[in-house]
Short mmCIF file of C-alpha atoms and ligand atoms in Angstrom, two decimals:
data_model
loop_
_atom_site.label_atom_id
_atom_site.label_comp_id
_atom_site.label_asym_id
_atom_site.label_seq_id
_atom_site.Cartn_x
_atom_site.Cartn_y
_atom_site.Cartn_z
CA MET T 197 0.02 0.05 -0.01
CA LEU T 198 2.35 2.64 -1.19
CA LYS T 199 1.39 6.35 -0.96
CA SER T 200 0.13 7.32 -4.41
CA SER T 201 1.65 10.03 -6.45
CA ILE T 202 -1.91 11.51 -6.93
CA VAL T 203 -1.89 12.76 -3.33
CA LYS T 204 -0.57 16.33 -2.96
CA GLU T 205 1.76 17.01 -0.09
CA MET T 206 -0.37 19.84 1.08
CA TYR T 207 -4.00 20.88 0.69
CA PRO T 208 -4.63 24.62 1.33
CA LEU T 209 -8.03 26.19 1.98
CA PHE T 210 -10.19 27.00 -1.04
CA ILE T 211 -11.61 30.49 -0.52
CA ASN T 212 -13.12 32.80 -3.19
CA GLY T 213 -11.80 30.70 -6.03
CA GLU T 214 -8.23 30.56 -4.73
CA TYR T 215 -6.08 28.15 -2.77
CA VAL T 216 -4.80 29.92 0.38
CA GLN T 217 -2.92 28.98 3.48
CA SER T 218 -4.69 29.44 6.75
CA SER T 219 -4.06 32.76 8.27
CA SER T 220 -2.24 31.08 11.12
CA GLU T 221 -0.31 28.99 8.62
CA GLU T 222 -0.99 25.89 10.79
CA THR T 223 -1.65 22.56 9.28
CA PHE T 224 -2.60 19.09 10.50
CA PRO T 225 -1.87 15.66 8.98
CA THR T 226 -4.55 13.43 7.40
CA TYR T 227 -3.84 9.61 7.38
CA ASN T 228 -4.31 6.48 5.42
CA PRO T 229 -6.41 4.31 7.79
CA ALA T 230 -5.17 1.15 6.15
CA THR T 231 -1.48 1.88 7.02
CA GLY T 232 -1.89 4.41 9.72
CA LYS T 233 0.65 6.49 8.05
CA PRO T 234 0.38 10.23 7.22
CA LEU T 235 -0.99 10.90 3.71
CA ALA T 236 -0.92 14.78 3.41
CA GLN T 237 -0.95 18.00 5.38
CA ILE T 238 -4.19 19.99 5.57
CA ALA T 239 -4.57 23.65 6.13
CA LYS T 240 -6.02 24.36 9.58
CA ALA T 241 -8.41 27.15 9.31
CA ASN T 242 -9.29 29.38 12.21
CA ARG T 243 -12.23 31.65 12.84
CA GLU T 244 -10.61 34.54 10.71
CA ASP T 245 -10.42 32.06 7.76
CA VAL T 246 -14.05 31.07 8.33
CA ASP T 247 -14.94 34.78 8.20
CA GLN T 248 -13.20 35.20 4.91
CA ALA T 249 -14.89 32.09 3.44
CA VAL T 250 -18.41 33.37 4.63
CA LYS T 251 -17.63 36.75 3.27
CA ALA T 252 -16.70 35.33 -0.10
CA ALA T 253 -19.89 33.24 -0.20
CA ARG T 254 -22.03 36.18 0.86
CA LEU T 255 -20.51 38.43 -1.95
CA ALA T 256 -20.94 35.72 -4.50
CA LEU T 257 -24.59 35.38 -3.40
CA GLU T 258 -25.49 39.08 -3.37
CA LYS T 259 -23.23 40.59 -6.00
CA GLY T 260 -22.33 37.57 -8.10
CA LYS T 261 -24.05 35.97 -11.07
CA TRP T 262 -24.60 32.43 -9.93
CA ALA T 263 -28.18 32.95 -8.49
CA LYS T 264 -29.06 35.24 -11.34
CA TRP T 265 -28.06 33.08 -14.16
CA PRO T 266 -30.93 31.18 -15.88
CA ALA T 267 -31.34 27.75 -14.32
CA SER T 268 -30.29 26.21 -17.58
CA ARG T 269 -26.95 27.82 -17.29
CA ARG T 270 -26.48 26.42 -13.79
CA ALA T 271 -27.66 23.01 -15.05
CA GLN T 272 -25.02 23.15 -17.88
CA ILE T 273 -22.27 23.71 -15.24
CA LEU T 274 -23.61 20.87 -12.91
CA ASN T 275 -23.42 18.49 -15.91
CA ARG T 276 -19.98 19.68 -16.53
CA ILE T 277 -18.93 18.98 -12.95
CA ALA T 278 -20.30 15.40 -13.48
CA GLY T 279 -18.46 15.11 -16.70
CA ILE T 280 -15.09 16.08 -15.14
CA MET T 281 -15.71 13.78 -12.30
CA ARG T 282 -16.26 11.01 -14.71
CA GLU T 283 -12.99 11.90 -16.41
CA ARG T 284 -11.20 11.85 -13.09
CA PHE T 285 -13.12 8.85 -11.83
CA GLU T 286 -10.02 6.61 -11.12
CA GLU T 287 -8.28 9.42 -9.30
CA LEU T 288 -11.26 10.23 -7.15
CA CYS T 289 -11.78 6.58 -6.23
CA GLU T 290 -8.08 6.12 -5.34
CA LEU T 291 -7.98 9.30 -3.18
CA GLU T 292 -11.24 8.21 -1.43
CA VAL T 293 -9.75 4.78 -0.71
CA LEU T 294 -6.37 6.19 0.45
CA ASN T 295 -8.04 8.74 2.81
CA SER T 296 -10.86 6.73 4.22
CA GLY T 297 -9.58 3.11 4.08
CA LYS T 298 -12.77 1.85 2.40
CA SER T 299 -12.55 -0.91 -0.26
CA LEU T 300 -12.05 0.24 -3.83
CA SER T 301 -15.40 -1.46 -4.86
CA ALA T 302 -17.31 0.64 -2.17
CA ALA T 303 -15.52 3.87 -3.31
CA GLN T 304 -16.32 3.16 -6.97
CA GLY T 305 -20.03 2.81 -6.22
CA GLN T 306 -19.96 6.07 -4.04
CA VAL T 307 -18.08 8.05 -6.58
CA HIS T 308 -20.52 6.93 -9.26
CA GLN T 309 -23.35 7.97 -7.11
CA ALA T 310 -21.77 11.38 -6.52
CA ILE T 311 -21.50 11.94 -10.23
CA GLU T 312 -25.18 10.90 -10.70
CA ASP T 313 -26.21 13.32 -7.88
CA PHE T 314 -24.79 16.25 -9.96
CA GLU T 315 -26.61 14.98 -13.03
CA LEU T 316 -29.88 14.56 -11.03
CA TYR T 317 -29.73 18.20 -9.75
CA ALA T 318 -28.57 19.41 -13.16
CA GLY T 319 -31.94 18.05 -14.47
CA ALA T 320 -33.72 19.39 -11.39
CA CYS T 321 -32.48 23.00 -11.78
CA THR T 322 -35.21 23.99 -14.26
CA THR T 323 -38.01 22.43 -12.11
CA LEU T 324 -37.47 25.17 -9.53
CA SER T 325 -40.60 27.12 -10.25
CA GLY T 326 -43.39 29.01 -8.60
CA GLN T 327 -47.24 28.83 -8.68
CA THR T 328 -50.14 31.17 -9.09
CA LYS T 329 -52.94 30.83 -6.45
CA PRO T 330 -56.59 31.77 -6.90
CA VAL T 331 -57.15 35.27 -5.49
CA PRO T 332 -60.17 37.69 -5.60
CA ASN T 333 -60.86 39.71 -8.74
CA GLY T 334 -58.45 42.60 -9.27
CA PHE T 335 -55.51 40.73 -7.68
CA PHE T 336 -52.77 38.51 -9.13
CA HIS T 337 -50.62 36.22 -7.11
CA TYR T 338 -47.56 34.17 -7.72
CA THR T 339 -44.88 32.45 -5.65
CA LYS T 340 -41.25 32.26 -6.66
CA LYS T 341 -38.28 30.30 -5.29
CA GLU T 342 -35.18 32.04 -4.18
CA PRO T 343 -31.92 30.65 -2.90
CA VAL T 344 -31.96 30.23 0.81
CA GLY T 345 -28.57 31.98 0.89
CA VAL T 346 -25.15 31.11 2.19
CA CYS T 347 -25.03 27.47 3.25
CA ALA T 348 -22.61 26.01 5.75
CA GLN T 349 -22.35 22.27 4.79
CA ILE T 350 -20.63 20.11 7.36
CA ILE T 351 -20.05 16.45 6.48
CA PRO T 352 -18.62 13.20 8.14
CA TRP T 353 -15.81 10.90 7.27
CA ASN T 354 -17.73 7.75 6.21
CA TYR T 355 -18.64 8.78 2.71
CA PRO T 356 -16.55 11.79 2.18
CA LEU T 357 -17.16 12.61 -1.47
CA MET T 358 -20.78 11.24 -1.62
CA MET T 359 -21.84 13.37 1.28
CA ALA T 360 -20.18 16.33 -0.17
CA ALA T 361 -22.13 15.67 -3.51
CA TRP T 362 -25.44 15.19 -1.66
CA LYS T 363 -25.00 18.69 -0.18
CA VAL T 364 -23.14 20.68 -2.84
CA ALA T 365 -25.21 19.55 -5.90
CA PRO T 366 -28.72 20.67 -4.57
CA ALA T 367 -27.30 23.90 -3.07
CA LEU T 368 -25.59 24.86 -6.42
CA ALA T 369 -28.84 23.91 -8.36
CA ALA T 370 -30.87 26.24 -6.14
CA GLY T 371 -28.51 29.14 -6.63
CA CYS T 372 -27.00 29.11 -3.13
CA THR T 373 -23.44 29.64 -2.15
CA ILE T 374 -21.43 27.40 0.08
CA VAL T 375 -18.87 26.99 2.76
CA LEU T 376 -18.07 23.26 2.95
CA LYS T 377 -16.41 21.77 5.96
CA PRO T 378 -15.30 18.13 5.46
CA ALA T 379 -14.41 15.90 8.30
CA SER T 380 -10.74 16.30 9.46
CA LEU T 381 -10.11 12.67 9.00
CA THR T 382 -11.09 12.68 5.28
CA PRO T 383 -10.70 16.13 3.72
CA ILE T 384 -8.97 15.35 0.50
CA THR T 385 -11.79 14.68 -2.00
CA ALA T 386 -13.75 17.78 -0.90
CA TYR T 387 -10.74 19.85 -2.17
CA VAL T 388 -10.68 17.95 -5.46
CA LEU T 389 -14.40 18.49 -5.80
CA ALA T 390 -13.89 22.27 -5.30
CA ASP T 391 -11.26 22.14 -7.89
CA ILE T 392 -13.63 20.39 -10.35
CA CYS T 393 -16.41 22.92 -9.62
CA HIS T 394 -14.03 25.70 -10.36
CA GLU T 395 -12.80 24.05 -13.54
CA ALA T 396 -16.44 23.52 -14.62
CA GLY T 397 -17.19 27.17 -14.32
CA VAL T 398 -18.67 27.65 -10.93
CA PRO T 399 -17.84 31.39 -10.23
CA SER T 400 -15.33 32.33 -7.49
CA GLY T 401 -16.88 32.48 -4.01
CA VAL T 402 -19.80 30.24 -4.76
CA ILE T 403 -18.03 27.16 -3.24
CA ASN T 404 -15.45 27.58 -0.56
CA VAL T 405 -13.76 24.73 1.55
CA VAL T 406 -12.37 25.12 5.01
CA THR T 407 -10.87 22.43 7.07
CA GLY T 408 -10.10 22.27 10.82
CA SER T 409 -11.71 21.24 14.14
CA GLY T 410 -15.35 20.59 14.17
CA ALA T 411 -15.61 21.79 17.67
CA ASP T 412 -14.02 25.13 16.77
CA ILE T 413 -14.57 26.25 13.21
CA GLY T 414 -17.53 23.82 12.67
CA ALA T 415 -19.33 25.29 15.68
CA TYR T 416 -18.37 28.74 14.63
CA LEU T 417 -19.90 28.15 11.14
CA THR T 418 -23.12 27.08 12.75
CA GLU T 419 -23.63 30.29 14.74
CA HIS T 420 -22.04 32.61 12.13
CA PRO T 421 -24.39 35.49 11.50
CA GLY T 422 -23.38 35.48 7.72
CA VAL T 423 -24.65 31.90 7.31
CA ASP T 424 -28.36 31.42 6.39
CA LYS T 425 -28.55 27.59 6.35
CA VAL T 426 -26.69 24.72 7.99
CA ALA T 427 -26.83 21.33 6.35
CA PHE T 428 -25.21 18.81 8.58
CA THR T 429 -24.44 15.08 8.46
CA GLY T 430 -22.86 13.40 11.46
CA GLU T 431 -23.48 12.21 14.99
CA THR T 432 -26.84 12.79 16.72
CA ASN T 433 -25.17 14.54 19.66
CA THR T 434 -23.29 16.86 17.27
CA GLY T 435 -26.64 17.57 15.49
CA LYS T 436 -28.18 18.61 18.84
CA ASP T 437 -25.38 21.03 19.57
CA ILE T 438 -25.70 22.40 15.92
CA MET T 439 -29.43 22.90 16.40
CA LYS T 440 -28.76 24.98 19.63
CA ASN T 441 -26.13 26.98 18.04
CA ALA T 442 -28.12 27.67 14.84
CA SER T 443 -31.19 28.69 16.89
CA ALA T 444 -29.68 31.97 18.00
CA THR T 445 -30.04 33.30 14.51
CA LEU T 446 -32.87 31.02 13.49
CA LYS T 447 -30.90 29.50 10.59
CA ARG T 448 -32.57 26.87 8.39
CA ILE T 449 -31.19 23.49 9.25
CA THR T 450 -31.14 19.98 7.74
CA LEU T 451 -29.80 17.16 10.00
CA GLU T 452 -28.86 13.73 8.73
CA LEU T 453 -27.80 11.94 11.86
CA GLY T 454 -27.04 8.56 13.33
CA GLY T 455 -28.99 5.31 13.13
CA LYS T 456 -29.41 1.84 14.69
CA SER T 457 -31.36 0.37 11.79
CA PRO T 458 -33.33 -2.86 12.19
CA ASN T 459 -33.38 -5.68 9.68
CA LEU T 460 -36.44 -8.01 9.94
CA VAL T 461 -36.23 -11.44 8.51
CA PHE T 462 -39.57 -13.29 8.49
CA ALA T 463 -40.08 -17.06 8.29
CA ASP T 464 -41.31 -16.80 4.66
CA ALA T 465 -38.26 -14.83 3.37
CA ASP T 466 -36.06 -16.24 0.61
CA LEU T 467 -33.46 -17.43 3.04
CA GLU T 468 -30.46 -17.12 0.83
CA GLY T 469 -31.49 -13.73 -0.40
CA ALA T 470 -32.03 -12.57 3.14
CA VAL T 471 -28.76 -13.83 4.35
CA ASP T 472 -26.84 -12.18 1.48
CA GLY T 473 -28.73 -8.87 1.71
CA SER T 474 -28.36 -8.76 5.51
CA LEU T 475 -24.65 -9.37 5.28
CA PHE T 476 -24.30 -6.40 2.82
CA GLY T 477 -26.70 -4.37 5.03
CA ILE T 478 -24.27 -4.41 8.02
CA PHE T 479 -20.81 -5.05 6.45
CA TYR T 480 -20.91 -2.68 3.56
CA ASN T 481 -18.40 0.15 4.03
CA THR T 482 -16.96 -1.89 7.00
CA GLY T 483 -20.14 -1.13 8.93
CA GLN T 484 -19.29 2.58 9.04
CA SER T 485 -22.67 3.55 7.54
CA CYS T 486 -25.40 5.66 9.07
CA GLU T 487 -28.00 3.15 7.63
CA ALA T 488 -26.06 0.07 8.67
CA ARG T 489 -28.61 -2.57 9.66
CA SER T 490 -26.87 -3.36 12.90
CA ARG T 491 -29.86 -5.05 14.69
CA LEU T 492 -30.94 -8.21 12.93
CA PHE T 493 -34.26 -9.77 14.00
CA VAL T 494 -34.88 -13.33 12.69
CA HIS T 495 -37.99 -15.35 13.13
CA GLU T 496 -37.41 -18.19 15.66
CA SER T 497 -38.38 -20.91 13.16
CA ILE T 498 -35.47 -20.06 10.77
CA TYR T 499 -33.07 -18.58 13.35
CA ASP T 500 -30.58 -21.55 13.49
CA SER T 501 -30.38 -22.08 9.78
CA PHE T 502 -30.17 -18.32 9.14
CA ILE T 503 -27.27 -17.89 11.72
CA GLU T 504 -25.41 -20.93 10.36
CA ARG T 505 -25.48 -19.46 6.83
CA PHE T 506 -24.80 -15.92 8.02
CA VAL T 507 -21.74 -16.78 10.03
CA GLU T 508 -20.37 -19.04 7.32
CA LYS T 509 -20.56 -16.17 4.76
CA THR T 510 -19.27 -13.55 7.25
CA LYS T 511 -16.05 -15.68 7.62
CA LYS T 512 -15.66 -15.66 3.90
CA LEU T 513 -15.67 -11.90 3.54
CA ARG T 514 -12.40 -10.75 2.17
CA LEU T 515 -10.56 -8.10 4.28
CA GLY T 516 -7.38 -6.54 3.11
CA ASN T 517 -5.56 -3.92 1.06
CA PRO T 518 -8.53 -1.61 0.23
CA LEU T 519 -7.04 -0.73 -3.23
CA GLN T 520 -7.22 -4.47 -4.27
CA LYS T 521 -10.26 -5.04 -6.50
CA THR T 522 -11.15 -8.31 -4.63
CA THR T 523 -11.23 -6.67 -1.13
CA GLN T 524 -14.74 -6.40 0.33
CA ILE T 525 -14.01 -5.13 3.76
CA GLY T 526 -11.62 -2.22 4.22
CA ALA T 527 -10.02 -0.53 7.15
CA ILE T 528 -11.56 1.21 10.09
CA ILE T 529 -11.20 5.01 9.97
CA SER T 530 -8.99 5.40 13.14
CA ALA T 531 -7.46 3.77 16.09
CA ALA T 532 -10.02 5.56 18.26
CA GLN T 533 -12.91 4.12 16.17
CA CYS T 534 -11.45 0.51 16.61
CA ASP T 535 -11.32 1.08 20.35
CA THR T 536 -15.03 2.33 20.31
CA ILE T 537 -16.10 -0.67 18.33
CA ASP T 538 -14.21 -3.09 20.53
CA SER T 539 -15.66 -1.51 23.77
CA TYR T 540 -19.24 -2.02 22.47
CA VAL T 541 -18.38 -5.74 21.66
CA GLN T 542 -16.85 -6.14 25.21
CA SER T 543 -19.92 -4.48 26.69
CA ALA T 544 -22.30 -6.90 24.92
CA ILE T 545 -20.12 -9.87 26.20
CA ALA T 546 -20.21 -8.34 29.79
CA GLU T 547 -23.99 -8.27 29.49
CA GLY T 548 -24.18 -11.99 28.53
CA ALA T 549 -23.93 -11.96 24.68
CA ARG T 550 -21.91 -14.41 22.75
CA VAL T 551 -19.53 -13.57 19.82
CA LEU T 552 -19.87 -16.11 17.00
CA CYS T 553 -17.17 -14.71 14.82
CA GLY T 554 -14.86 -11.65 14.83
CA GLY T 555 -14.66 -9.47 17.94
CA LYS T 556 -11.01 -8.75 17.31
CA ARG T 557 -8.34 -7.34 15.07
CA PRO T 558 -7.61 -9.77 12.09
CA GLU T 559 -4.52 -11.75 12.20
CA GLY T 560 -1.76 -11.77 9.54
CA THR T 561 0.86 -9.56 8.02
CA ASP T 562 -1.62 -7.55 6.03
CA PHE T 563 -3.08 -6.18 9.28
CA GLN T 564 0.02 -5.28 11.28
CA GLU T 565 -0.29 -1.65 10.39
CA GLY T 566 -3.38 0.58 10.26
CA HIS T 567 -6.77 0.08 11.84
CA TRP T 568 -8.77 -3.10 11.43
CA TYR T 569 -11.65 -4.97 12.92
CA GLU T 570 -13.07 -8.31 11.86
CA PRO T 571 -16.72 -8.49 10.84
CA THR T 572 -18.42 -9.61 14.06
CA VAL T 573 -21.57 -11.44 14.77
CA ILE T 574 -23.10 -11.33 18.15
CA VAL T 575 -25.92 -13.62 19.49
CA ASP T 576 -27.58 -14.34 22.83
CA CYS T 577 -28.28 -10.64 22.98
CA HIS T 578 -31.40 -8.50 23.59
CA ASN T 579 -32.61 -5.21 22.35
CA GLN T 580 -31.94 -3.35 25.62
CA MET T 581 -28.22 -3.97 25.62
CA LYS T 582 -26.07 -0.94 25.24
CA ALA T 583 -24.58 -2.30 22.05
CA ALA T 584 -28.17 -2.87 20.64
CA GLN T 585 -29.33 0.73 21.42
CA GLU T 586 -26.17 2.89 20.71
CA GLU T 587 -24.65 3.40 17.32
CA ILE T 588 -21.44 1.42 17.05
CA PHE T 589 -20.40 2.56 13.51
CA GLY T 590 -18.39 -0.55 12.82
CA PRO T 591 -18.77 -4.15 11.48
CA VAL T 592 -20.83 -5.53 14.29
CA VAL T 593 -24.26 -7.01 14.09
CA MET T 594 -26.41 -8.07 17.05
CA ILE T 595 -28.76 -10.95 16.04
CA MET T 596 -32.02 -11.51 17.93
CA LYS T 597 -35.16 -13.75 17.60
CA PHE T 598 -38.78 -12.93 17.44
CA LYS T 599 -42.03 -14.89 17.36
CA GLU T 600 -44.73 -12.66 16.09
CA GLU T 601 -44.94 -9.93 13.56
CA GLN T 602 -46.18 -7.35 16.07
CA GLU T 603 -43.24 -8.24 18.37
CA ALA T 604 -40.84 -7.74 15.39
CA ILE T 605 -42.25 -4.30 14.67
CA GLN T 606 -42.08 -3.35 18.32
CA LEU T 607 -38.41 -4.34 18.61
CA ALA T 608 -37.55 -2.63 15.41
CA ASN T 609 -39.09 0.63 16.69
CA GLU T 610 -37.56 0.34 20.13
CA THR T 611 -34.78 2.80 19.46
CA GLU T 612 -34.24 6.51 19.67
CA PHE T 613 -33.18 6.46 15.92
CA GLY T 614 -35.37 6.12 12.89
CA LEU T 615 -33.15 6.25 9.76
CA ALA T 616 -33.57 2.94 7.90
CA ALA T 617 -35.28 -0.42 8.22
CA ALA T 618 -35.22 -3.54 6.01
CA VAL T 619 -38.01 -6.16 5.78
CA TRP T 620 -37.38 -9.63 4.24
CA THR T 621 -40.63 -11.58 3.43
CA GLN T 622 -42.24 -13.00 0.28
CA ASP T 623 -45.73 -12.04 1.53
CA PHE T 624 -46.55 -8.86 -0.24
CA SER T 625 -49.25 -7.80 2.19
CA ARG T 626 -47.07 -8.49 5.21
CA ALA T 627 -44.23 -6.41 3.61
CA HIS T 628 -46.42 -3.33 3.28
CA ARG T 629 -48.26 -3.85 6.55
CA VAL T 630 -45.05 -4.01 8.49
CA THR T 631 -43.56 -1.12 6.46
CA GLU T 632 -46.49 1.11 7.40
CA LYS T 633 -45.71 0.67 11.09
CA LEU T 634 -41.95 1.08 11.00
CA LYS T 635 -40.74 4.45 12.29
CA ALA T 636 -37.91 4.95 9.72
CA GLY T 637 -37.38 7.35 6.89
CA VAL T 638 -36.14 4.74 4.44
CA VAL T 639 -37.62 1.24 4.35
CA MET T 640 -36.17 -1.45 2.01
CA ILE T 641 -38.17 -4.55 1.12
CA ASN T 642 -36.15 -7.56 0.02
CA THR T 643 -33.15 -5.40 -0.91
CA PRO T 644 -30.26 -4.03 1.07
CA PHE T 645 -29.89 -0.91 -1.09
CA SER T 646 -31.06 2.21 0.70
CA ALA T 647 -29.93 5.15 -1.31
CA MET T 648 -30.26 5.92 -4.97
CA PRO T 649 -30.16 9.35 -6.69
CA GLY T 650 -33.78 10.71 -6.82
CA LEU T 651 -35.07 8.94 -3.74
CA PRO T 652 -35.53 10.90 -0.63
CA PHE T 653 -33.12 9.96 2.14
CA GLY T 654 -33.33 11.04 5.79
CA GLY T 655 -34.42 10.04 9.26
CA TYR T 656 -37.39 9.97 11.65
CA LYS T 657 -36.94 10.58 15.36
CA GLN T 658 -33.34 11.33 16.54
CA SER T 659 -31.97 10.40 13.09
CA GLY T 660 -32.60 13.93 12.06
CA PHE T 661 -34.95 15.75 9.69
CA GLY T 662 -34.99 17.02 6.06
CA ARG T 663 -34.51 14.79 3.09
CA GLU T 664 -31.50 14.68 0.83
CA LEU T 665 -30.89 13.09 -2.62
CA ALA T 666 -34.25 13.83 -4.04
CA ILE T 667 -35.74 16.60 -6.17
CA GLU T 668 -37.75 17.86 -3.12
CA SER T 669 -34.37 18.52 -1.34
CA LEU T 670 -34.32 21.68 -3.51
CA ASP T 671 -37.10 23.02 -1.33
CA LEU T 672 -34.56 22.90 1.58
CA TYR T 673 -32.16 25.14 -0.29
CA SER T 674 -34.91 27.65 -1.32
CA GLU T 675 -37.20 30.26 0.27
CA THR T 676 -40.70 30.60 -1.22
CA LYS T 677 -41.58 34.29 -1.82
CA SER T 678 -45.33 34.87 -2.04
CA VAL T 679 -46.09 37.94 -4.27
CA LEU T 680 -49.57 39.49 -4.18
CA SER T 681 -50.19 42.39 -6.62
CA PHE T 682 -53.26 44.52 -7.14
CA ILE T 683 -54.00 44.77 -10.87
CA GLY T 684 -57.36 46.58 -10.78
CA PRO T 685 -57.84 50.09 -12.29
CA LYS T 686 -57.58 51.94 -9.01
CA PRO T 687 -55.81 50.86 -5.72
CA LEU T 688 -58.17 50.19 -2.87
CA ASN T 689 -58.53 52.53 0.03
CA PRO T 690 -58.84 50.04 3.02
CA PHE T 691 -59.21 52.66 5.66
CA GLY T 692 -61.62 54.55 3.61
CA VAL T 693 -60.46 57.89 4.95
P1 LIG L 830 -19.34 13.95 13.78
O1 LIG L 830 -20.62 14.45 14.19
O2 LIG L 830 -18.36 13.70 14.80
O3 LIG L 830 -18.67 14.96 12.75
C1 LIG L 830 -19.35 15.31 11.61
C2 LIG L 830 -18.78 16.62 11.09
O4 LIG L 830 -19.16 17.60 12.01
C3 LIG L 830 -17.32 16.77 10.98
O5 LIG L 830 -16.94 17.48 9.84
C4 LIG L 830 -16.86 17.41 12.22
O6 LIG L 830 -15.59 18.09 12.07
C5 LIG L 830 -18.03 18.34 12.49
N1 LIG L 830 -18.29 18.74 13.88
C6 LIG L 830 -17.95 18.07 15.01
N2 LIG L 830 -18.34 18.79 16.09
C7 LIG L 830 -19.06 19.88 15.62
C8 LIG L 830 -19.71 21.05 16.23
N3 LIG L 830 -19.92 21.04 17.57
N4 LIG L 830 -20.24 21.85 15.47
C9 LIG L 830 -20.15 21.79 14.13
N5 LIG L 830 -19.56 20.77 13.43
C10 LIG L 830 -18.98 19.86 14.18
O7 LIG L 830 -19.65 12.62 12.96
P2 LIG L 830 -18.58 11.67 12.23
O8 LIG L 830 -18.05 10.81 13.35
O9 LIG L 830 -17.73 12.42 11.36
O10 LIG L 830 -19.55 10.70 11.37
C11 LIG L 830 -20.23 9.73 11.72
C12 LIG L 830 -21.63 10.04 12.17
O11 LIG L 830 -22.34 10.54 10.97
C13 LIG L 830 -22.48 8.78 12.44
O12 LIG L 830 -23.20 9.08 13.64
C14 LIG L 830 -23.29 8.47 11.36
O13 LIG L 830 -24.59 7.85 11.59
C15 LIG L 830 -23.58 9.89 10.85
N6 LIG L 830 -23.96 9.85 9.41
C16 LIG L 830 -25.32 10.07 8.98
C17 LIG L 830 -25.72 10.00 7.76
C18 LIG L 830 -27.26 10.19 7.36
O14 LIG L 830 -27.49 10.37 6.23
N7 LIG L 830 -28.12 10.19 8.35
C19 LIG L 830 -24.89 9.71 6.69
C20 LIG L 830 -23.55 9.46 7.02
C21 LIG L 830 -23.05 9.49 8.42
#
């Protein structure tokens, strides 16, 4: 796993169309999780730099042409961004793998999706339209959509480029300007995306990228008076802090937060399909997914045969060099995350659960360096255990039994989260009856795939609010202006004086 020549030594901030050092000239290292070795130095922004980025975004919004251009011109540029991303596909995938430790195959799927997001919103630009409403004679009314303004977009480390695309593409489509703050662990592809936007013709100041501590500059962005909207993806507790911070100036907010998603396998499910889908549902992206189906409920009549197949297949998953095409399970983002994962596994054991496979760092020379954790299957557990209630964000699944459909629904909903849920059954009416009762923003029936461009993605309960990835997300980047005009021959005299 050599350091690739496509990685720059240093990534400066991107403000007002230019690469600049932070005003303090401080930097911090970003790492390759698969080796644990430094990959590049990243500019560490301070509040002064954030002020500059917000000022650039504000100027571009109010004095620039981005929001004033016809939607078709913005659409052209969004398509150009997608085109350049496609040309630089291999580079984007490799950078994403090197900086996040995810497998190449996972990165390829996510970069593809990021490209399609730009294409989706290119098409959607021209759908941003108003309405006229019936009003009394002599009046004429219309609504129009206007950009919500300067958007602070704060994203996590688990899908660095895809999360950037989910946020940047609709904001650009709606005519907004952006200050993007990627996670400190995975900042590289956000800078490449800014570069691509610039090359595609996005005017200076429309997209700015700042990197640095979430607790410092992230928090500062969320309370900044020059910011109109905060779009955040990350942990539920961070989301709560952001909601408090943003409330002082009543910013618009969208929160995509954590999950503890259930996966329900009924007795009439196609067993092989349910095993394969459930495996992907938890171990995709090394389990570091907000929508990871980390609580697996299996009907008691098929429990033993399900577990036998599930464990057999878990043991066959290929861990290793994330850049190798055959690798299915990549590295864990950091040593701290490995410790967190292991502490949840240990807590489950202490509460009486049994680990059927995994539960440790893999052995062998490939795993001497970097951060690794084996795909882990836990049984003899119950839904109230700490590891069944809190988000682990790693390759760990808790498998539990149920008897009745109603019990399965109740167990599935017994969580503070409500992001995703999967249902495996061949009974059409059960599938939809259960779906109706699940408190989750995204429900999958007989498939593990939860996110496709065009389909709304977001949570119920403490998994956040607002939907991304769909045409209706444009509403979250727009204000509706209601315009009532009097068109009669003589203006009315309401006071009659
Ligand atoms: P995190 O909340 O620690 O950090 C996310 C981002 O917020 C980072 O850029 C970080 O620097 C910044 N940040 C941290 N503290 C901040 C503060 N006080 N104010 C403003 N910004 C701050 O999350 P993470 O560990 O990077 O990501 C993992 C989490 O993201 C998981 O909980 C996962 O479920 C969630 N996630 C949710 C979705 C979804 O669509 N619902 C998608 C991906 C990830």
